[in-house]
Amino acid sequence: MITTSQQIAIRKGLLEFAVLKVVGVGSIYAADILRRMQETEFATQEGTLYPLLSKLRRDGLVVYQWQESELGPPRKYYQLTDLGREQLAALDQYWKTIDQTLQQLGRRSGLVTES
Amino acid sequence: MQRIVQVSLNRNPWSIEVDAHARLEVYLSESAAALASDPDRDEILLDLEQAIAEQCKRRLPANATVISMAELAPALEEIGPVNPSSSASATPGSSTAASTPPLQQISQGAWLSGVCLGLARHLRLEVTLVRVIAVVLLFFTGGAALLLYGVLMMLMPFAPLDPQGPEPSSIPAKAREWTELLRAKLATLAR
């Protein structure tokens, strides 16, 4: 993966958005969140994900429920709250706006000529 | 064969070789320090312990029950260092003008353990001044100043390493390692 500092900054800024996306698909266990993200630009590690999930929970965007597991102790399954869903929808919208803005900025016709 | 100790990971007992145990304690105390300002610190630490246990278990050869460096090192590598996510946490070094920098030991650029460097940053003084005062105190008080330094070493949390900064030189790096080991030992005793 090519990693210029700009790309790193973009990925870092979008990590929270990406985690909300993954949790938004349905109730999910932290290790599966990591697995989903592993093959993507947003590959991350427990050391980063756990504090982030904690923060999202404090912000009221996600909640977790304990679920029994045959493989060991009970696991935390995360899902979005109503507020989390709202936030995700708003982010989705914002992302589209930003994308359009960037396209526009790169177009010649958008140039405003000063007179 | 190495000596084996018992350790509790997310409240489950595990057997672990002593050198792996030391490495584990260092990882956990570094994580605790990184999460110092996180309200969910204890919960995150338990989650990390659980992840470590699962990762090690997956790597253990069949029939083996004792965790060694062979499992722990790659497990910690995969879990990665703790990256605090608290919105309130300011990055060290880029201290904003308004707030006082926290009182921490700073390994990068330290002579001994970074106590003077940390005091200087906290009090917004020149580090040279703080060091001169420390040396003068050492001369006038004999052993007492050394004792004070030792106490501060034990009490002041270590500032997270700045990835853009220089590597800590060998004395501060060793001082940090030993202090963290000693703290971990004391914490186990206190339990």
PDB file of C-alpha atoms in Angstrom:
ATOM      1  CA  MET A   1       0.000   0.000   0.000  1.00  0.00           C
ATOM      2  CA  ILE A   2       1.324   3.429  -0.893  1.00  0.00           C
ATOM      3  CA  THR A   3       1.439   5.620   2.148  1.00  0.00           C
ATOM      4  CA  THR A   4       2.152   9.265   1.744  1.00  0.00           C
ATOM      5  CA  SER A   5       1.606  11.415   4.791  1.00  0.00           C
ATOM      6  CA  GLN A   6      -1.544  12.877   3.221  1.00  0.00           C
ATOM      7  CA  GLN A   7      -2.994   9.406   2.780  1.00  0.00           C
ATOM      8  CA  ILE A   8      -2.149   8.482   6.357  1.00  0.00           C
ATOM      9  CA  ALA A   9      -3.872  11.628   7.593  1.00  0.00           C
ATOM     10  CA  ILE A  10      -6.988  10.873   5.530  1.00  0.00           C
ATOM     11  CA  ARG A  11      -7.153   7.293   6.766  1.00  0.00           C
ATOM     12  CA  LYS A  12      -6.682   8.389  10.355  1.00  0.00           C
ATOM     13  CA  GLY A  13      -9.418  10.984  10.069  1.00  0.00           C
ATOM     14  CA  LEU A  14     -11.836   8.504   8.534  1.00  0.00           C
ATOM     15  CA  LEU A  15     -11.178   5.603  10.904  1.00  0.00           C
ATOM     16  CA  GLU A  16     -14.074   6.473  13.192  1.00  0.00           C
ATOM     17  CA  PHE A  17     -16.397   6.769  10.177  1.00  0.00           C
ATOM     18  CA  ALA A  18     -15.166   3.385   8.919  1.00  0.00           C
ATOM     19  CA  VAL A  19     -15.801   1.727  12.285  1.00  0.00           C
ATOM     20  CA  LEU A  20     -19.321   3.195  12.404  1.00  0.00           C
ATOM     21  CA  LYS A  21     -19.887   1.777   8.891  1.00  0.00           C
ATOM     22  CA  VAL A  22     -18.808  -1.717   9.962  1.00  0.00           C
ATOM     23  CA  VAL A  23     -20.856  -1.644  13.174  1.00  0.00           C
ATOM     24  CA  GLY A  24     -23.774  -0.270  11.166  1.00  0.00           C
ATOM     25  CA  VAL A  25     -24.067  -3.535   9.217  1.00  0.00           C
ATOM     26  CA  GLY A  26     -25.245  -5.336  12.344  1.00  0.00           C
ATOM     27  CA  SER A  27     -24.264  -6.524  15.792  1.00  0.00           C
ATOM     28  CA  ILE A  28     -20.581  -7.407  15.644  1.00  0.00           C
ATOM     29  CA  TYR A  29     -17.752  -8.617  17.911  1.00  0.00           C
ATOM     30  CA  ALA A  30     -14.540  -6.553  18.123  1.00  0.00           C
ATOM     31  CA  ALA A  31     -12.341  -9.256  16.557  1.00  0.00           C
ATOM     32  CA  ASP A  32     -14.733  -9.433  13.591  1.00  0.00           C
ATOM     33  CA  ILE A  33     -14.583  -5.655  13.190  1.00  0.00           C
ATOM     34  CA  LEU A  34     -10.797  -5.978  12.886  1.00  0.00           C
ATOM     35  CA  ARG A  35     -11.171  -8.859  10.439  1.00  0.00           C
ATOM     36  CA  ARG A  36     -13.577  -6.885   8.245  1.00  0.00           C
ATOM     37  CA  MET A  37     -11.150  -3.973   8.139  1.00  0.00           C
ATOM     38  CA  GLN A  38      -7.982  -5.990   7.809  1.00  0.00           C
ATOM     39  CA  GLU A  39      -7.928  -6.225   4.023  1.00  0.00           C
ATOM     40  CA  THR A  40      -8.855  -2.568   3.571  1.00  0.00           C
ATOM     41  CA  GLU A  41      -7.109   0.780   3.845  1.00  0.00           C
ATOM     42  CA  PHE A  42      -8.479   0.953   7.382  1.00  0.00           C
ATOM     43  CA  ALA A  43      -6.633  -2.084   8.728  1.00  0.00           C
ATOM     44  CA  THR A  44      -6.114  -1.425  12.419  1.00  0.00           C
ATOM     45  CA  GLN A  45      -5.227  -3.150  15.670  1.00  0.00           C
ATOM     46  CA  GLU A  46      -6.851  -3.865  19.033  1.00  0.00           C
ATOM     47  CA  GLY A  47      -4.629  -1.238  20.614  1.00  0.00           C
ATOM     48  CA  THR A  48      -6.325   1.413  18.478  1.00  0.00           C
ATOM     49  CA  LEU A  49      -9.801  -0.086  18.093  1.00  0.00           C
ATOM     50  CA  TYR A  50     -10.612  -0.700  21.769  1.00  0.00           C
ATOM     51  CA  PRO A  51     -10.057   2.875  22.931  1.00  0.00           C
ATOM     52  CA  LEU A  52     -11.994   4.079  19.867  1.00  0.00           C
ATOM     53  CA  LEU A  53     -14.971   1.799  20.586  1.00  0.00           C
ATOM     54  CA  SER A  54     -14.927   3.037  24.177  1.00  0.00           C
ATOM     55  CA  LYS A  55     -15.041   6.616  23.003  1.00  0.00           C
ATOM     56  CA  LEU A  56     -17.898   5.879  20.572  1.00  0.00           C
ATOM     57  CA  ARG A  57     -19.791   4.265  23.432  1.00  0.00           C
ATOM     58  CA  ARG A  58     -19.214   7.271  25.683  1.00  0.00           C
ATOM     59  CA  ASP A  59     -20.426   9.514  22.866  1.00  0.00           C
ATOM     60  CA  GLY A  60     -23.604   7.425  22.769  1.00  0.00           C
ATOM     61  CA  LEU A  61     -23.072   6.213  19.189  1.00  0.00           C
ATOM     62  CA  VAL A  62     -22.643   2.500  19.915  1.00  0.00           C
ATOM     63  CA  VAL A  63     -23.706   0.101  22.649  1.00  0.00           C
ATOM     64  CA  TYR A  64     -22.577  -3.404  23.383  1.00  0.00           C
ATOM     65  CA  GLN A  65     -24.262  -6.508  24.706  1.00  0.00           C
ATOM     66  CA  TRP A  66     -22.567  -9.482  26.273  1.00  0.00           C
ATOM     67  CA  GLN A  67     -23.052 -12.723  24.385  1.00  0.00           C
ATOM     68  CA  GLU A  68     -21.971 -16.176  25.424  1.00  0.00           C
ATOM     69  CA  SER A  69     -19.333 -17.844  23.290  1.00  0.00           C
ATOM     70  CA  GLU A  70     -18.463 -21.554  23.098  1.00  0.00           C
ATOM     71  CA  LEU A  71     -14.824 -20.643  22.641  1.00  0.00           C
ATOM     72  CA  GLY A  72     -14.221 -18.755  25.862  1.00  0.00           C
ATOM     73  CA  PRO A  73     -15.568 -15.974  28.008  1.00  0.00           C
ATOM     74  CA  PRO A  74     -18.597 -13.931  26.909  1.00  0.00           C
ATOM     75  CA  ARG A  75     -17.937 -11.415  24.153  1.00  0.00           C
ATOM     76  CA  LYS A  76     -19.030  -7.854  23.634  1.00  0.00           C
ATOM     77  CA  TYR A  77     -21.190  -7.423  20.564  1.00  0.00           C
ATOM     78  CA  TYR A  78     -21.397  -3.851  19.372  1.00  0.00           C
ATOM     79  CA  GLN A  79     -24.251  -2.162  17.536  1.00  0.00           C
ATOM     80  CA  LEU A  80     -25.253   1.376  16.625  1.00  0.00           C
ATOM     81  CA  THR A  81     -27.653   3.386  18.743  1.00  0.00           C
ATOM     82  CA  ASP A  82     -30.270   5.612  17.112  1.00  0.00           C
ATOM     83  CA  LEU A  83     -27.880   8.502  17.600  1.00  0.00           C
ATOM     84  CA  GLY A  84     -25.126   6.431  15.984  1.00  0.00           C
ATOM     85  CA  ARG A  85     -27.315   5.727  12.968  1.00  0.00           C
ATOM     86  CA  GLU A  86     -28.133   9.414  12.651  1.00  0.00           C
ATOM     87  CA  GLN A  87     -24.473  10.316  12.901  1.00  0.00           C
ATOM     88  CA  LEU A  88     -23.541   7.718  10.289  1.00  0.00           C
ATOM     89  CA  ALA A  89     -26.194   9.017   7.879  1.00  0.00           C
ATOM     90  CA  ALA A  90     -24.923  12.555   8.428  1.00  0.00           C
ATOM     91  CA  LEU A  91     -21.349  11.436   7.796  1.00  0.00           C
ATOM     92  CA  ASP A  92     -22.386   9.597   4.637  1.00  0.00           C
ATOM     93  CA  GLN A  93     -24.033  12.778   3.405  1.00  0.00           C
ATOM     94  CA  TYR A  94     -21.041  14.889   4.391  1.00  0.00           C
ATOM     95  CA  TRP A  95     -18.682  12.511   2.630  1.00  0.00           C
ATOM     96  CA  LYS A  96     -20.682  12.894  -0.601  1.00  0.00           C
ATOM     97  CA  THR A  97     -20.591  16.663  -0.278  1.00  0.00           C
ATOM     98  CA  ILE A  98     -16.839  16.634   0.247  1.00  0.00           C
ATOM     99  CA  ASP A  99     -16.365  14.358  -2.746  1.00  0.00           C
ATOM    100  CA  GLN A 100     -18.412  16.718  -4.946  1.00  0.00           C
ATOM    101  CA  THR A 101     -16.538  19.727  -3.646  1.00  0.00           C
ATOM    102  CA  LEU A 102     -13.215  18.100  -4.454  1.00  0.00           C
ATOM    103  CA  GLN A 103     -14.395  17.241  -7.952  1.00  0.00           C
ATOM    104  CA  GLN A 104     -15.551  20.796  -8.464  1.00  0.00           C
ATOM    105  CA  LEU A 105     -12.351  22.316  -7.146  1.00  0.00           C
ATOM    106  CA  GLY A 106     -10.423  20.255  -9.653  1.00  0.00           C
ATOM    107  CA  ARG A 107     -12.481  21.486 -12.584  1.00  0.00           C
ATOM    108  CA  ARG A 108     -11.424  24.432 -14.712  1.00  0.00           C
ATOM    109  CA  SER A 109     -14.928  25.747 -15.225  1.00  0.00           C
ATOM    110  CA  GLY A 110     -15.303  26.256 -11.510  1.00  0.00           C
ATOM    111  CA  LEU A 111     -12.650  28.945 -11.456  1.00  0.00           C
ATOM    112  CA  VAL A 112     -13.937  32.314 -10.379  1.00  0.00           C
ATOM    113  CA  THR A 113     -12.223  35.097 -12.254  1.00  0.00           C
ATOM    114  CA  GLU A 114     -11.613  38.262 -10.338  1.00  0.00           C
ATOM    115  CA  SER A 115     -12.403  41.409 -12.197  1.00  0.00           C
TER     116      SER A 115
ATOM    117  CA  MET B   1      13.292 -24.728  31.081  1.00  0.00           C
ATOM    118  CA  GLN B   2      12.199 -21.328  32.321  1.00  0.00           C
ATOM    119  CA  ARG B   3      10.495 -20.561  35.571  1.00  0.00           C
ATOM    120  CA  ILE B   4       6.738 -20.328  35.197  1.00  0.00           C
ATOM    121  CA  VAL B   5       4.398 -17.939  36.951  1.00  0.00           C
ATOM    122  CA  GLN B   6       0.644 -17.619  37.142  1.00  0.00           C
ATOM    123  CA  VAL B   7      -1.010 -14.579  35.677  1.00  0.00           C
ATOM    124  CA  SER B   8      -4.602 -13.460  35.415  1.00  0.00           C
ATOM    125  CA  LEU B   9      -5.785 -12.240  32.028  1.00  0.00           C
ATOM    126  CA  ASN B  10      -9.274 -10.753  32.103  1.00  0.00           C
ATOM    127  CA  ARG B  11      -9.817 -12.713  35.343  1.00  0.00           C
ATOM    128  CA  ASN B  12      -8.786 -16.044  33.812  1.00  0.00           C
ATOM    129  CA  PRO B  13      -5.696 -17.838  35.112  1.00  0.00           C
ATOM    130  CA  TRP B  14      -2.839 -18.528  32.723  1.00  0.00           C
ATOM    131  CA  SER B  15       0.643 -19.994  33.119  1.00  0.00           C
ATOM    132  CA  ILE B  16       3.390 -17.957  31.588  1.00  0.00           C
ATOM    133  CA  GLU B  17       7.186 -18.093  31.459  1.00  0.00           C
ATOM    134  CA  VAL B  18       8.947 -15.382  33.471  1.00  0.00           C
ATOM    135  CA  ASP B  19      10.497 -13.464  30.583  1.00  0.00           C
ATOM    136  CA  ALA B  20       7.174 -13.398  28.737  1.00  0.00           C
ATOM    137  CA  HIS B  21       5.524 -12.318  31.987  1.00  0.00           C
ATOM    138  CA  ALA B  22       7.935  -9.385  32.282  1.00  0.00           C
ATOM    139  CA  ARG B  23       7.198  -8.378  28.680  1.00  0.00           C
ATOM    140  CA  LEU B  24       3.465  -8.636  29.338  1.00  0.00           C
ATOM    141  CA  GLU B  25       3.667  -6.457  32.445  1.00  0.00           C
ATOM    142  CA  VAL B  26       5.596  -3.830  30.499  1.00  0.00           C
ATOM    143  CA  TYR B  27       2.964  -3.848  27.726  1.00  0.00           C
ATOM    144  CA  LEU B  28       0.119  -3.563  30.223  1.00  0.00           C
ATOM    145  CA  SER B  29       1.719  -0.773  32.239  1.00  0.00           C
ATOM    146  CA  GLU B  30       2.539   1.151  29.047  1.00  0.00           C
ATOM    147  CA  SER B  31      -1.069   0.698  27.943  1.00  0.00           C
ATOM    148  CA  ALA B  32      -2.335   1.866  31.320  1.00  0.00           C
ATOM    149  CA  ALA B  33      -0.110   4.949  31.063  1.00  0.00           C
ATOM    150  CA  ALA B  34      -1.310   5.681  27.514  1.00  0.00           C
ATOM    151  CA  LEU B  35      -4.907   5.430  28.727  1.00  0.00           C
ATOM    152  CA  ALA B  36      -4.304   7.487  31.866  1.00  0.00           C
ATOM    153  CA  SER B  37      -6.845  10.130  30.835  1.00  0.00           C
ATOM    154  CA  ASP B  38      -9.372   7.680  29.401  1.00  0.00           C
ATOM    155  CA  PRO B  39     -12.446   7.227  31.631  1.00  0.00           C
ATOM    156  CA  ASP B  40     -12.780   3.615  30.423  1.00  0.00           C
ATOM    157  CA  ARG B  41      -9.154   2.716  31.091  1.00  0.00           C
ATOM    158  CA  ASP B  42      -9.815  -0.338  33.263  1.00  0.00           C
ATOM    159  CA  GLU B  43     -12.401  -1.757  30.900  1.00  0.00           C
ATOM    160  CA  ILE B  44     -10.130  -1.307  27.875  1.00  0.00           C
ATOM    161  CA  LEU B  45      -7.270  -2.957  29.748  1.00  0.00           C
ATOM    162  CA  LEU B  46      -9.445  -5.994  30.482  1.00  0.00           C
ATOM    163  CA  ASP B  47     -10.458  -6.152  26.810  1.00  0.00           C
ATOM    164  CA  LEU B  48      -6.788  -6.017  25.837  1.00  0.00           C
ATOM    165  CA  GLU B  49      -5.970  -8.798  28.312  1.00  0.00           C
ATOM    166  CA  GLN B  50      -8.715 -10.860  26.745  1.00  0.00           C
ATOM    167  CA  ALA B  51      -7.340 -10.205  23.256  1.00  0.00           C
ATOM    168  CA  ILE B  52      -3.843 -11.183  24.433  1.00  0.00           C
ATOM    169  CA  ALA B  53      -5.177 -14.406  25.963  1.00  0.00           C
ATOM    170  CA  GLU B  54      -7.055 -15.308  22.770  1.00  0.00           C
ATOM    171  CA  GLN B  55      -4.123 -14.470  20.502  1.00  0.00           C
ATOM    172  CA  CYS B  56      -1.716 -16.519  22.626  1.00  0.00           C
ATOM    173  CA  LYS B  57      -4.122 -19.432  22.854  1.00  0.00           C
ATOM    174  CA  ARG B  58      -4.445 -19.493  19.076  1.00  0.00           C
ATOM    175  CA  ARG B  59      -0.659 -19.611  18.746  1.00  0.00           C
ATOM    176  CA  LEU B  60      -0.002 -22.250  21.414  1.00  0.00           C
ATOM    177  CA  PRO B  61       1.048 -25.622  20.010  1.00  0.00           C
ATOM    178  CA  ALA B  62      -1.359 -28.489  20.686  1.00  0.00           C
ATOM    179  CA  ASN B  63      -1.147 -29.774  24.295  1.00  0.00           C
ATOM    180  CA  ALA B  64       0.879 -26.751  25.396  1.00  0.00           C
ATOM    181  CA  THR B  65      -0.602 -24.649  28.174  1.00  0.00           C
ATOM    182  CA  VAL B  66       2.275 -22.351  29.127  1.00  0.00           C
ATOM    183  CA  ILE B  67       2.567 -19.047  27.282  1.00  0.00           C
ATOM    184  CA  SER B  68       6.112 -18.214  26.215  1.00  0.00           C
ATOM    185  CA  MET B  69       7.692 -15.395  24.237  1.00  0.00           C
ATOM    186  CA  ALA B  70       7.044 -17.426  21.065  1.00  0.00           C
ATOM    187  CA  GLU B  71       3.313 -16.771  21.478  1.00  0.00           C
ATOM    188  CA  LEU B  72       3.344 -13.498  23.344  1.00  0.00           C
ATOM    189  CA  ALA B  73       5.675 -11.488  21.090  1.00  0.00           C
ATOM    190  CA  PRO B  74       3.665 -12.010  17.860  1.00  0.00           C
ATOM    191  CA  ALA B  75       0.408 -11.577  19.801  1.00  0.00           C
ATOM    192  CA  LEU B  76       1.474  -8.167  21.128  1.00  0.00           C
ATOM    193  CA  GLU B  77       2.781  -7.275  17.667  1.00  0.00           C
ATOM    194  CA  GLU B  78      -0.659  -7.965  16.214  1.00  0.00           C
ATOM    195  CA  ILE B  79      -2.551  -6.137  18.949  1.00  0.00           C
ATOM    196  CA  GLY B  80      -0.301  -3.117  18.593  1.00  0.00           C
ATOM    197  CA  PRO B  81       0.496  -0.316  21.007  1.00  0.00           C
ATOM    198  CA  VAL B  82      -2.419   1.475  22.607  1.00  0.00           C
ATOM    199  CA  ASN B  83      -3.505   4.518  20.702  1.00  0.00           C
ATOM    200  CA  PRO B  84      -5.608   6.642  23.014  1.00  0.00           C
ATOM    201  CA  SER B  85      -8.803   7.873  21.462  1.00  0.00           C
ATOM    202  CA  SER B  86      -9.964  10.303  24.087  1.00  0.00           C
ATOM    203  CA  SER B  87     -10.964  13.577  22.515  1.00  0.00           C
ATOM    204  CA  ALA B  88      -9.488  15.365  25.510  1.00  0.00           C
ATOM    205  CA  SER B  89      -5.999  13.878  25.213  1.00  0.00           C
ATOM    206  CA  ALA B  90      -3.534  16.343  23.773  1.00  0.00           C
ATOM    207  CA  THR B  91      -0.538  15.057  21.896  1.00  0.00           C
ATOM    208  CA  PRO B  92       2.645  15.473  23.901  1.00  0.00           C
ATOM    209  CA  GLY B  93       5.073  18.041  22.576  1.00  0.00           C
ATOM    210  CA  SER B  94       2.390  20.026  20.827  1.00  0.00           C
ATOM    211  CA  SER B  95       1.210  21.523  24.083  1.00  0.00           C
ATOM    212  CA  THR B  96      -1.394  24.164  23.623  1.00  0.00           C
ATOM    213  CA  ALA B  97      -0.608  27.522  25.156  1.00  0.00           C
ATOM    214  CA  ALA B  98      -3.572  27.505  27.512  1.00  0.00           C
ATOM    215  CA  SER B  99      -3.104  24.279  29.477  1.00  0.00           C
ATOM    216  CA  THR B 100      -0.181  23.293  31.668  1.00  0.00           C
ATOM    217  CA  PRO B 101       1.678  20.319  30.233  1.00  0.00           C
ATOM    218  CA  PRO B 102       1.184  17.213  32.394  1.00  0.00           C
ATOM    219  CA  LEU B 103       3.871  16.189  34.887  1.00  0.00           C
ATOM    220  CA  GLN B 104       5.462  13.223  33.124  1.00  0.00           C
ATOM    221  CA  GLN B 105       8.896  11.725  32.694  1.00  0.00           C
ATOM    222  CA  ILE B 106      10.187  12.288  29.187  1.00  0.00           C
ATOM    223  CA  SER B 107      12.543   9.596  27.941  1.00  0.00           C
ATOM    224  CA  GLN B 108      13.372  11.289  24.654  1.00  0.00           C
ATOM    225  CA  GLY B 109      16.308  13.602  25.218  1.00  0.00           C
ATOM    226  CA  ALA B 110      16.694  12.603  28.873  1.00  0.00           C
ATOM    227  CA  TRP B 111      19.970  12.188  30.730  1.00  0.00           C
ATOM    228  CA  LEU B 112      18.801   9.735  33.379  1.00  0.00           C
ATOM    229  CA  SER B 113      15.106   8.978  33.357  1.00  0.00           C
ATOM    230  CA  GLY B 114      13.579  12.231  32.159  1.00  0.00           C
ATOM    231  CA  VAL B 115      12.431  13.554  35.535  1.00  0.00           C
ATOM    232  CA  CYS B 116      14.170  16.935  35.096  1.00  0.00           C
ATOM    233  CA  LEU B 117      12.995  17.209  31.509  1.00  0.00           C
ATOM    234  CA  GLY B 118       9.447  16.438  32.623  1.00  0.00           C
ATOM    235  CA  LEU B 119       9.599  18.922  35.514  1.00  0.00           C
ATOM    236  CA  ALA B 120      10.963  21.570  33.164  1.00  0.00           C
ATOM    237  CA  ARG B 121       8.135  21.070  30.687  1.00  0.00           C
ATOM    238  CA  HIS B 122       5.511  21.028  33.439  1.00  0.00           C
ATOM    239  CA  LEU B 123       6.852  24.185  35.087  1.00  0.00           C
ATOM    240  CA  ARG B 124       7.768  25.823  31.751  1.00  0.00           C
ATOM    241  CA  LEU B 125      11.394  26.291  32.779  1.00  0.00           C
ATOM    242  CA  GLU B 126      14.608  25.748  30.858  1.00  0.00           C
ATOM    243  CA  VAL B 127      15.672  22.151  31.342  1.00  0.00           C
ATOM    244  CA  THR B 128      19.259  23.276  31.941  1.00  0.00           C
ATOM    245  CA  LEU B 129      18.083  25.354  34.899  1.00  0.00           C
ATOM    246  CA  VAL B 130      16.195  22.414  36.386  1.00  0.00           C
ATOM    247  CA  ARG B 131      19.218  20.164  35.914  1.00  0.00           C
ATOM    248  CA  VAL B 132      21.551  22.694  37.528  1.00  0.00           C
ATOM    249  CA  ILE B 133      19.195  22.953  40.514  1.00  0.00           C
ATOM    250  CA  ALA B 134      19.091  19.149  40.709  1.00  0.00           C
ATOM    251  CA  VAL B 135      22.882  18.859  40.680  1.00  0.00           C
ATOM    252  CA  VAL B 136      23.258  21.621  43.293  1.00  0.00           C
ATOM    253  CA  LEU B 137      20.669  19.867  45.475  1.00  0.00           C
ATOM    254  CA  LEU B 138      22.563  16.637  45.056  1.00  0.00           C
ATOM    255  CA  PHE B 139      25.745  18.264  46.352  1.00  0.00           C
ATOM    256  CA  PHE B 140      24.097  19.967  49.296  1.00  0.00           C
ATOM    257  CA  THR B 141      21.822  17.199  50.464  1.00  0.00           C
ATOM    258  CA  GLY B 142      24.005  14.209  49.795  1.00  0.00           C
ATOM    259  CA  GLY B 143      21.809  11.174  49.261  1.00  0.00           C
ATOM    260  CA  ALA B 144      18.484  12.877  49.864  1.00  0.00           C
ATOM    261  CA  ALA B 145      18.228  14.398  46.389  1.00  0.00           C
ATOM    262  CA  LEU B 146      18.988  11.023  44.858  1.00  0.00           C
ATOM    263  CA  LEU B 147      16.209   9.507  46.929  1.00  0.00           C
ATOM    264  CA  LEU B 148      13.853  12.243  45.764  1.00  0.00           C
ATOM    265  CA  TYR B 149      14.799  11.487  42.164  1.00  0.00           C
ATOM    266  CA  GLY B 150      14.035   7.817  42.756  1.00  0.00           C
ATOM    267  CA  VAL B 151      10.653   8.616  44.293  1.00  0.00           C
ATOM    268  CA  LEU B 152       9.752  10.901  41.373  1.00  0.00           C
ATOM    269  CA  MET B 153      10.859   8.186  38.941  1.00  0.00           C
ATOM    270  CA  MET B 154       8.394   5.813  40.554  1.00  0.00           C
ATOM    271  CA  LEU B 155       5.549   8.323  40.759  1.00  0.00           C
ATOM    272  CA  MET B 156       5.670  10.326  37.533  1.00  0.00           C
ATOM    273  CA  PRO B 157       4.013   8.559  34.598  1.00  0.00           C
ATOM    274  CA  PHE B 158       6.067   8.237  31.442  1.00  0.00           C
ATOM    275  CA  ALA B 159       5.093  10.457  28.538  1.00  0.00           C
ATOM    276  CA  PRO B 160       4.132   8.384  25.478  1.00  0.00           C
ATOM    277  CA  LEU B 161       6.989   8.231  22.996  1.00  0.00           C
ATOM    278  CA  ASP B 162       6.692  10.712  20.159  1.00  0.00           C
ATOM    279  CA  PRO B 163       7.129   8.727  16.936  1.00  0.00           C
ATOM    280  CA  GLN B 164       8.601  11.791  15.231  1.00  0.00           C
ATOM    281  CA  GLY B 165      11.059  12.418  18.062  1.00  0.00           C
ATOM    282  CA  PRO B 166      14.482  10.885  18.547  1.00  0.00           C
ATOM    283  CA  GLU B 167      14.888   7.410  20.034  1.00  0.00           C
ATOM    284  CA  PRO B 168      15.525   7.597  23.781  1.00  0.00           C
ATOM    285  CA  SER B 169      19.220   6.932  24.426  1.00  0.00           C
ATOM    286  CA  SER B 170      20.257   3.815  26.272  1.00  0.00           C
ATOM    287  CA  ILE B 171      20.203   5.120  29.872  1.00  0.00           C
ATOM    288  CA  PRO B 172      16.661   6.610  29.746  1.00  0.00           C
ATOM    289  CA  ALA B 173      15.431   3.567  27.831  1.00  0.00           C
ATOM    290  CA  LYS B 174      16.808   1.245  30.520  1.00  0.00           C
ATOM    291  CA  ALA B 175      15.537   3.510  33.301  1.00  0.00           C
ATOM    292  CA  ARG B 176      12.068   3.415  31.794  1.00  0.00           C
ATOM    293  CA  GLU B 177      12.124  -0.342  31.375  1.00  0.00           C
ATOM    294  CA  TRP B 178      13.281  -0.974  34.960  1.00  0.00           C
ATOM    295  CA  THR B 179      10.879   1.531  36.474  1.00  0.00           C
ATOM    296  CA  GLU B 180       7.965  -0.022  34.649  1.00  0.00           C
ATOM    297  CA  LEU B 181       9.023  -3.511  35.671  1.00  0.00           C
ATOM    298  CA  LEU B 182       9.371  -2.401  39.297  1.00  0.00           C
ATOM    299  CA  ARG B 183       5.946  -0.729  39.185  1.00  0.00           C
ATOM    300  CA  ALA B 184       4.411  -3.858  37.718  1.00  0.00           C
ATOM    301  CA  LYS B 185       6.052  -5.937  40.477  1.00  0.00           C
ATOM    302  CA  LEU B 186       4.737  -3.585  43.163  1.00  0.00           C
ATOM    303  CA  ALA B 187       1.293  -3.633  41.590  1.00  0.00           C
ATOM    304  CA  THR B 188       1.251  -7.441  41.673  1.00  0.00           C
ATOM    305  CA  LEU B 189       2.338  -7.395  45.310  1.00  0.00           C
ATOM    306  CA  ALA B 190      -0.348  -4.899  46.192  1.00  0.00           C
ATOM    307  CA  ARG B 191      -3.081  -7.041  44.646  1.00  0.00           C
TER     308      ARG B 191
END
